[in-house]
CSV table of C-alpha atoms in Angstrom, one decimal:
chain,number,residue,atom,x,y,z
A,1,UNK,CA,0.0,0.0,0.0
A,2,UNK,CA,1.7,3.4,-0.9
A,3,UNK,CA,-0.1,6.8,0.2
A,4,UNK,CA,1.3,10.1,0.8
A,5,UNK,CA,1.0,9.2,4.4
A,6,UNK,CA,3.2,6.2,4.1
A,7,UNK,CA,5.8,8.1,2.2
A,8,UNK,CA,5.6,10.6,5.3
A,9,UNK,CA,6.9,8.0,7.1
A,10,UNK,CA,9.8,7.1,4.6
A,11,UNK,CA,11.2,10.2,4.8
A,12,UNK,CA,10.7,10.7,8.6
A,13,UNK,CA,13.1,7.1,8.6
A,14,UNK,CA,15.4,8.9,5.9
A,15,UNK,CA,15.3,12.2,8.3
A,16,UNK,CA,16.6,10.0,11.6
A,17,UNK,CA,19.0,8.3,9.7
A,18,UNK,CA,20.4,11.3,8.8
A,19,UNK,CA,20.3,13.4,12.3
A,20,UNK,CA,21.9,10.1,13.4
A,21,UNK,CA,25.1,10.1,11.0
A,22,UNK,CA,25.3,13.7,11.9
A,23,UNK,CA,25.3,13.1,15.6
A,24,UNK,CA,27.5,10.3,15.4
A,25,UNK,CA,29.9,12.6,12.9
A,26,UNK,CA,30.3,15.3,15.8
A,27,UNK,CA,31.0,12.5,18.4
A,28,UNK,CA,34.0,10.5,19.4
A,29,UNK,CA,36.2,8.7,16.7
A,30,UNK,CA,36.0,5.4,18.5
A,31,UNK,CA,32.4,4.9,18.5
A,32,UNK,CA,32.2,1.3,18.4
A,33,UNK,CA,34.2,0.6,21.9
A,34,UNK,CA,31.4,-0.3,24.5
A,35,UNK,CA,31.5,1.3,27.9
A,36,UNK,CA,29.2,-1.2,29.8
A,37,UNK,CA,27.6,-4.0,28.5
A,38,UNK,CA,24.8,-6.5,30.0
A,39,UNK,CA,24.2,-9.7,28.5
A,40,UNK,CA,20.6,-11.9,29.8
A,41,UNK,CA,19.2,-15.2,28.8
A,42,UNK,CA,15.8,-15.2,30.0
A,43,UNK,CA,13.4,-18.6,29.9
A,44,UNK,CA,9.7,-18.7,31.0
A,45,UNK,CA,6.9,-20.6,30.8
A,46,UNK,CA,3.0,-19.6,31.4
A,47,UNK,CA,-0.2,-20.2,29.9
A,48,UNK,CA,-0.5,-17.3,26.5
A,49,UNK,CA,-3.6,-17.3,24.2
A,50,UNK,CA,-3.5,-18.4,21.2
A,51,UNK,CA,-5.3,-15.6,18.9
A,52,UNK,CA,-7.4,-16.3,15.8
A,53,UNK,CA,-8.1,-19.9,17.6
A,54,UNK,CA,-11.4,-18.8,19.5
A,55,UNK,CA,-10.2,-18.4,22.5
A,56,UNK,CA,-7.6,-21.1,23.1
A,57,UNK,CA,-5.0,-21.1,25.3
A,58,UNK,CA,-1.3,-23.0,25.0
A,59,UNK,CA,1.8,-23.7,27.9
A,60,UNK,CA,4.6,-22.1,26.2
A,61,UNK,CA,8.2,-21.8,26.7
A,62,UNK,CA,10.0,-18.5,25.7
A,63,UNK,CA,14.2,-18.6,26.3
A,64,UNK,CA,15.0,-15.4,25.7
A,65,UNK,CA,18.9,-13.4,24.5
A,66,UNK,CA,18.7,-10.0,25.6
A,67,UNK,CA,21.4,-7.6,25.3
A,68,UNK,CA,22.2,-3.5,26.2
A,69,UNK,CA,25.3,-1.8,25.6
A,70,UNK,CA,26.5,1.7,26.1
A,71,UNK,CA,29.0,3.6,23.5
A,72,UNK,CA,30.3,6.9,23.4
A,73,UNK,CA,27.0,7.9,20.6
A,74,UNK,CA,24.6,6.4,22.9
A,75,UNK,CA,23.4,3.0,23.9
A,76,UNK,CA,22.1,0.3,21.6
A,77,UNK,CA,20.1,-3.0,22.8
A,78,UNK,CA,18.5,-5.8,20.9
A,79,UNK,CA,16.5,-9.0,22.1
A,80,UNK,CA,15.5,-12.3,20.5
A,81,UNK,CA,12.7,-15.0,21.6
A,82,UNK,CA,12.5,-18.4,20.9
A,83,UNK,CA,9.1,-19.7,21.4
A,84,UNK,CA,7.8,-23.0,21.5
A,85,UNK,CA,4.0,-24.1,22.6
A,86,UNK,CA,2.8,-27.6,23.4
A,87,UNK,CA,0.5,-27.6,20.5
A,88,UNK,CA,1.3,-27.5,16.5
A,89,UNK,CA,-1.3,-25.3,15.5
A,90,UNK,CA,0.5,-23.0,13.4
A,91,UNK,CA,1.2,-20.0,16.1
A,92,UNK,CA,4.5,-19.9,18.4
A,93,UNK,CA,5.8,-23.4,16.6
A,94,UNK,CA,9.6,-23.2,17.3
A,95,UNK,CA,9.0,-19.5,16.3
A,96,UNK,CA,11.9,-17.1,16.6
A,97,UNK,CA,11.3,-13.0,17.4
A,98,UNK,CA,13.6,-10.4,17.1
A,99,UNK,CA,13.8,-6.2,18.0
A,100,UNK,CA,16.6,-4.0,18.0
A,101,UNK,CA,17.3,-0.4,18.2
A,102,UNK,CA,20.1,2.0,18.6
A,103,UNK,CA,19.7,5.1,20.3
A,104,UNK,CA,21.8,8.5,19.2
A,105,UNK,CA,22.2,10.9,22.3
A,106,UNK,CA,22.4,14.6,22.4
A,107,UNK,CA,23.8,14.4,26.0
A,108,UNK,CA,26.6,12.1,24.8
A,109,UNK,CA,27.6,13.2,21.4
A,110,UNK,CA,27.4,17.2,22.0
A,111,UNK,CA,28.4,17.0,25.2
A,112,UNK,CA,25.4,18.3,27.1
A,113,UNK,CA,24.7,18.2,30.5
A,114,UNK,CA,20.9,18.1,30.9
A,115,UNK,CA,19.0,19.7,34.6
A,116,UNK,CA,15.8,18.8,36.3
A,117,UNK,CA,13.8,15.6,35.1
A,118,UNK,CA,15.0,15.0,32.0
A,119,UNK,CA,18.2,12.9,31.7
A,120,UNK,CA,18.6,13.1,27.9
A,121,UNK,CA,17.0,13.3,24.5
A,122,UNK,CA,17.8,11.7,21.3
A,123,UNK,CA,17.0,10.0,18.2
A,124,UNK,CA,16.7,6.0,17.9
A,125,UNK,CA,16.4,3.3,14.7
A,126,UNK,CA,15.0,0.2,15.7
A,127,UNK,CA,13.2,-3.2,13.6
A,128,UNK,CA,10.9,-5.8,14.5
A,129,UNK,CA,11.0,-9.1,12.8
A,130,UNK,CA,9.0,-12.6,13.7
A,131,UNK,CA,10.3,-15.5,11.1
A,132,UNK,CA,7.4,-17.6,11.5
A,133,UNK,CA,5.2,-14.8,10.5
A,134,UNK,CA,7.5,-13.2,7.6
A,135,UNK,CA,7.2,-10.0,10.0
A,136,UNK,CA,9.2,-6.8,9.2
A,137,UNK,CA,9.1,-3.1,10.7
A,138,UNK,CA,11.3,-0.5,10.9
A,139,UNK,CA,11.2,1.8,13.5
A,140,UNK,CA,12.5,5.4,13.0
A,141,UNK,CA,11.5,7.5,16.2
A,142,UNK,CA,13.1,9.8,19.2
A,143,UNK,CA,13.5,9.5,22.8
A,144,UNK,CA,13.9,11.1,26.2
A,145,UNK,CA,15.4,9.6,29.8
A,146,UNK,CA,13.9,10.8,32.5
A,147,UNK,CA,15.9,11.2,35.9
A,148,UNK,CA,13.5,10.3,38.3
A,149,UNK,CA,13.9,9.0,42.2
A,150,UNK,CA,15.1,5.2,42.5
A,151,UNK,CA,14.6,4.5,38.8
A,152,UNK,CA,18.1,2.7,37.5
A,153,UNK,CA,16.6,4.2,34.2
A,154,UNK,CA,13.3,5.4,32.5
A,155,UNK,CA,12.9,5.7,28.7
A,156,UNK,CA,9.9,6.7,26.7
A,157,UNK,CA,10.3,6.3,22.7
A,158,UNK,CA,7.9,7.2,19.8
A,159,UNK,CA,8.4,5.8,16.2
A,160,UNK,CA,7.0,5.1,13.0
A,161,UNK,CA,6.5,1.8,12.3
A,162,UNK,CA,6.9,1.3,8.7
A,163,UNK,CA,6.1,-2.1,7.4
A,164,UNK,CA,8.0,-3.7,5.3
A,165,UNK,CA,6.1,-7.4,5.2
A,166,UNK,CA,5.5,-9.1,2.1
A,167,UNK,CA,1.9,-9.5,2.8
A,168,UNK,CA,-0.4,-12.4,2.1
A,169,UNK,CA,-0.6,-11.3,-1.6
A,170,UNK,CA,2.7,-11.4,-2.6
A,171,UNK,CA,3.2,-15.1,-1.2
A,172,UNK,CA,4.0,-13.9,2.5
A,173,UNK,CA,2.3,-15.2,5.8
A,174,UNK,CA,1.4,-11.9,7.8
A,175,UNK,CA,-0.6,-10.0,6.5
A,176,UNK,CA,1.1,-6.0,5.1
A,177,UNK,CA,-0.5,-3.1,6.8
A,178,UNK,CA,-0.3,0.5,6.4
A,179,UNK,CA,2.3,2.3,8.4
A,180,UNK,CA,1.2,3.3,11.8
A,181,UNK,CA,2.9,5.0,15.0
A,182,UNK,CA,4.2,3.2,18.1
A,183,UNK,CA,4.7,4.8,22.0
A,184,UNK,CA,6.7,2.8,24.4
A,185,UNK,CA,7.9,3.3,28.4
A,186,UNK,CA,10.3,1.2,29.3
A,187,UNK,CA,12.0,1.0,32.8
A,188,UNK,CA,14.2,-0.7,35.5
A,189,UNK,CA,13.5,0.2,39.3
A,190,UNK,CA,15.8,-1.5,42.0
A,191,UNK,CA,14.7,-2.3,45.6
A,192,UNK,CA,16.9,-3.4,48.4
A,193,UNK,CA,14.7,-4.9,51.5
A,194,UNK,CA,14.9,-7.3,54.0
A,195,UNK,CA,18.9,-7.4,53.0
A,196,UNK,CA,17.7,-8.6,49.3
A,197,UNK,CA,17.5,-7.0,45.9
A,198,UNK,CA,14.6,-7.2,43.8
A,199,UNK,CA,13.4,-4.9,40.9
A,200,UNK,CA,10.6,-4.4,39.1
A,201,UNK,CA,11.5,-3.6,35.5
A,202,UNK,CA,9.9,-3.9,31.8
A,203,UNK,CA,7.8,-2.1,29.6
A,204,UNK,CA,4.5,-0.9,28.2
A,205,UNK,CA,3.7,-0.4,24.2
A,206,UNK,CA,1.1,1.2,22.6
A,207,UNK,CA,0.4,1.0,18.7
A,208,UNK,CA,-2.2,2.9,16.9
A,209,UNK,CA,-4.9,1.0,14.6
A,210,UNK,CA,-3.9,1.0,10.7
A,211,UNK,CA,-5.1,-0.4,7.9
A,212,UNK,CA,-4.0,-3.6,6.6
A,213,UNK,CA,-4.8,-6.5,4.2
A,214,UNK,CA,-7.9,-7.8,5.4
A,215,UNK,CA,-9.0,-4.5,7.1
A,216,UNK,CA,-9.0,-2.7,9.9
A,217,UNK,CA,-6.4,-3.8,12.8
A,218,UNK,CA,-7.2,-2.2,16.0
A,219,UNK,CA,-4.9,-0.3,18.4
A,220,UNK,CA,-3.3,-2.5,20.7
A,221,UNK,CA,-1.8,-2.6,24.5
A,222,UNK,CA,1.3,-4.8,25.1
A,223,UNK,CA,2.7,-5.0,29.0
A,224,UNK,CA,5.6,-6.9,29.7
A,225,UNK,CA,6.3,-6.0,33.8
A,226,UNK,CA,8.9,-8.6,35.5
A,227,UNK,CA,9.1,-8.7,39.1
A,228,UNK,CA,12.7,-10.1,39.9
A,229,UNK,CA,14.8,-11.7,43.1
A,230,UNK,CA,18.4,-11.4,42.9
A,231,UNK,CA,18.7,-15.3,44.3
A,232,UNK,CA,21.9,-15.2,43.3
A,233,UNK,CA,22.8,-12.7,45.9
A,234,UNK,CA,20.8,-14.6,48.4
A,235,UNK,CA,22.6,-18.3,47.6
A,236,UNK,CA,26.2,-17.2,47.5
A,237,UNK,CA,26.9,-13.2,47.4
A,238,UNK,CA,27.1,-13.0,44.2
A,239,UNK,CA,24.9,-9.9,42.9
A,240,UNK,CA,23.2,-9.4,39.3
A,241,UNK,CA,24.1,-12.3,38.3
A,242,UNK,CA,21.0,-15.3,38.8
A,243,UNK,CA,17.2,-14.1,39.8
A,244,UNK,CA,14.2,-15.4,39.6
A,245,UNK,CA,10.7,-14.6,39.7
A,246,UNK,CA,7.7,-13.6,37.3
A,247,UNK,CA,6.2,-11.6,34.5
A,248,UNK,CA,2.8,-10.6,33.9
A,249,UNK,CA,1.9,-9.7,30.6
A,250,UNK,CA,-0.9,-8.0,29.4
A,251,UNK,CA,-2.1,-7.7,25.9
A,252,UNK,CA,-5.4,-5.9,24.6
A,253,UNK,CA,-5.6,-6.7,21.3
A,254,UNK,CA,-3.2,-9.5,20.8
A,255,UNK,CA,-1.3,-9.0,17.5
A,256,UNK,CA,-4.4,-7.5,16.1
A,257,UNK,CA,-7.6,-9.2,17.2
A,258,UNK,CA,-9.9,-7.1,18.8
A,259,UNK,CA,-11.2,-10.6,20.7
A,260,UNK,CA,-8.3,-11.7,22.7
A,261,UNK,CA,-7.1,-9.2,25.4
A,262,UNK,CA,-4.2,-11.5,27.4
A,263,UNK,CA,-3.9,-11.7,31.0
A,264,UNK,CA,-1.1,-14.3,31.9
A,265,UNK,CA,1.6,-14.7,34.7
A,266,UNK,CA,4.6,-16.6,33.7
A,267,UNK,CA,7.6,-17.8,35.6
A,268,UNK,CA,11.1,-16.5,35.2
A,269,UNK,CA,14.4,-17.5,35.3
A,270,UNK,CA,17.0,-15.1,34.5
A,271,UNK,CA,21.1,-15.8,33.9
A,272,UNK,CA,23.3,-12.5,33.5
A,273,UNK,CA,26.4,-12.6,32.3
C-alpha cells in the first residue's frame, strides 16, 4: 500500500538516519568501543492465548537473549525469543522473534549536561521481525530519559512503524498493513529490602490501529512488567548475576484481534552474564 502518508513515514526514517550520521559525525572517533555491556538469557513458561483460535489457550516456553550496551554515541540494545507451545497449531511453533534499536544521544555526542527531570533526549532506529510470521518493521522515532527518584533508568520512545512485510498477496504469511505510530515506556526500578535485591522492570507499548490486508487492525496494548529476586545474591553473594521470579503480561488486542485481550503470569528464570 503506498499513500502520501506512508511516504511521510519514509522520509521521517530517511530524516533520523540522517540526524543520526550527523550526531554520530560530531562524536568520538572510536564509536564502536562499548562502555558497559549486560548480556541476559531469559526462559519462561506460562499459559499465552492463542489468537485467531477462539479463544484457546497453549503452555509455552520463551528462552530469551537479551542484550544493552553503552557507546560513546549512545546506547544500543536488541532481544531475541524463541518460542515454542505444546500444540502444533501453526502460532509460536519453534518461532523465533527479534527487536533491535540504537539510540543517538544529544547528551553524549554534544556534550550536554541536561538539569531537572530529564536525563537526555535523542533520536533512535529500531526493527521488529518474527520469522514464523515473515514479520518486518522498521522503526525510526526519538527518545527522552527521565531522571527520576530510584529509577536505575526510564525511557519513553515514539516511532513510526513502517512495514515492510510481504503480505499475504505477494506469497507472504502476515498479512502488510499500512504504516502506523508506536509509544513505548520502558523501565528498571531496584529495591533493596529485608537485605535482598529485587526490581521491578519492563515495559508498556502502545500501537495505533492501521489499515491492513484484510482490514482494519485495532490499536493494541502490550505489558511486559517482571518482578525479579536477585537469588543469586541470596545463595552465595554474588549480585546481578542469577534471579528469579515472574512476568505478567498484558495484551489488549493481541497481535491484532480485537477478541483476545491477554492476561497471563509466567515464571522467570534469569542468567546474567
Amino acid at each position: 500500500m503506498s499513500t502520501p502518508f506512508h511516504g511521510s513515514l519514509r522520509r521521517l526514517a530517511l530524516g533520523t538516519l540522517s540526524i543520526a550520521g550527523l550526531l554520530v559525525g560530531t562524536g568520538h572517533d572510536k564509536v564502536l568501543a562499548a562502555d558497559w555491556s549486560a548480556t541476559e538469557i531469559q526462559y519462561q513458561y506460562g499459559k499465552l492465548d492463542v489468537p485467531f483460535s477462539g479463544g484457546n489457550t497453549s503452555n509455552t516456553h520463551i528462552v530469551t537473549l537479551q542484550h544493552a550496551s553503552g557507546y560513546s554515541f549512545g546506547d544500543v540494545f536488541f532481544f531475541v525469543d524463541f518460542l515454542d507451545d505444546n500444540d502444533l497449531d501453526g502460532f509460536d511453533d519453534k518461532d523465533a522473534y527479534a527487536e533491535g534499536y540504537a539510540y543517538f544521544s544529544s547528551a553524549k555526542i554534544l556534550h550536554h549536561k541536561y538539569s531537572g527531570i530529564v536525563k537526555d533526549l535523542g533520536v533512535l532506529v529500531g526493527f521488529n521481525y518474527d520469522a514464523d510470521a515473515d514479520y518486518l518493521a522498521y522503526l525510526p522515532g526519538g527518545y527522552v530519559d527521565w531522571n527520576l527518584p530510584g529509577f536505575a533508568f526510564l525511557r519513553t520512545q515514539f516511532t513510526a512503524v513502517i512495514d515492510d512485510t510481504r503480505g499475504v498477496a505477494s506469497g507472504g504469511i502476515a498479512p502488510s498493513r499500512d504504516d502506523g505510530f508506536q509509544a513505548d515506556v520502558s523501565w528498571a526500578y531496584p529495591i533493596h529490602a529485608f537485605g535482598q535485591y529485587f526490581s521491578i522492570e519492563g515495559h508498556i507499548q502502545y500501537d495505533i490501529p492501521v489499515t491492513g490486508e484484510f482490514g482494519t487492525i485495532p490499536y493494541s496494548i502490550l505489558g511486559q512488567p517482571q518482578f525479579r529476586w536477585d537469588v543469586g545474591y541470596a545463595l552465595n553473594g554474588k549480585k546481578d548475576v542469577l534471579f528469579v521470579g515472574t512476568e505478567y503480561q498484558f495484551w489488549i488486542n493481541k497481535l491484532g484481534e480485537n477478541t483476545t485481550d491477554e492476561s497471563a503470569f509466567q515464571a522467570l528464570g534469569v542468567w546474567r552474564f
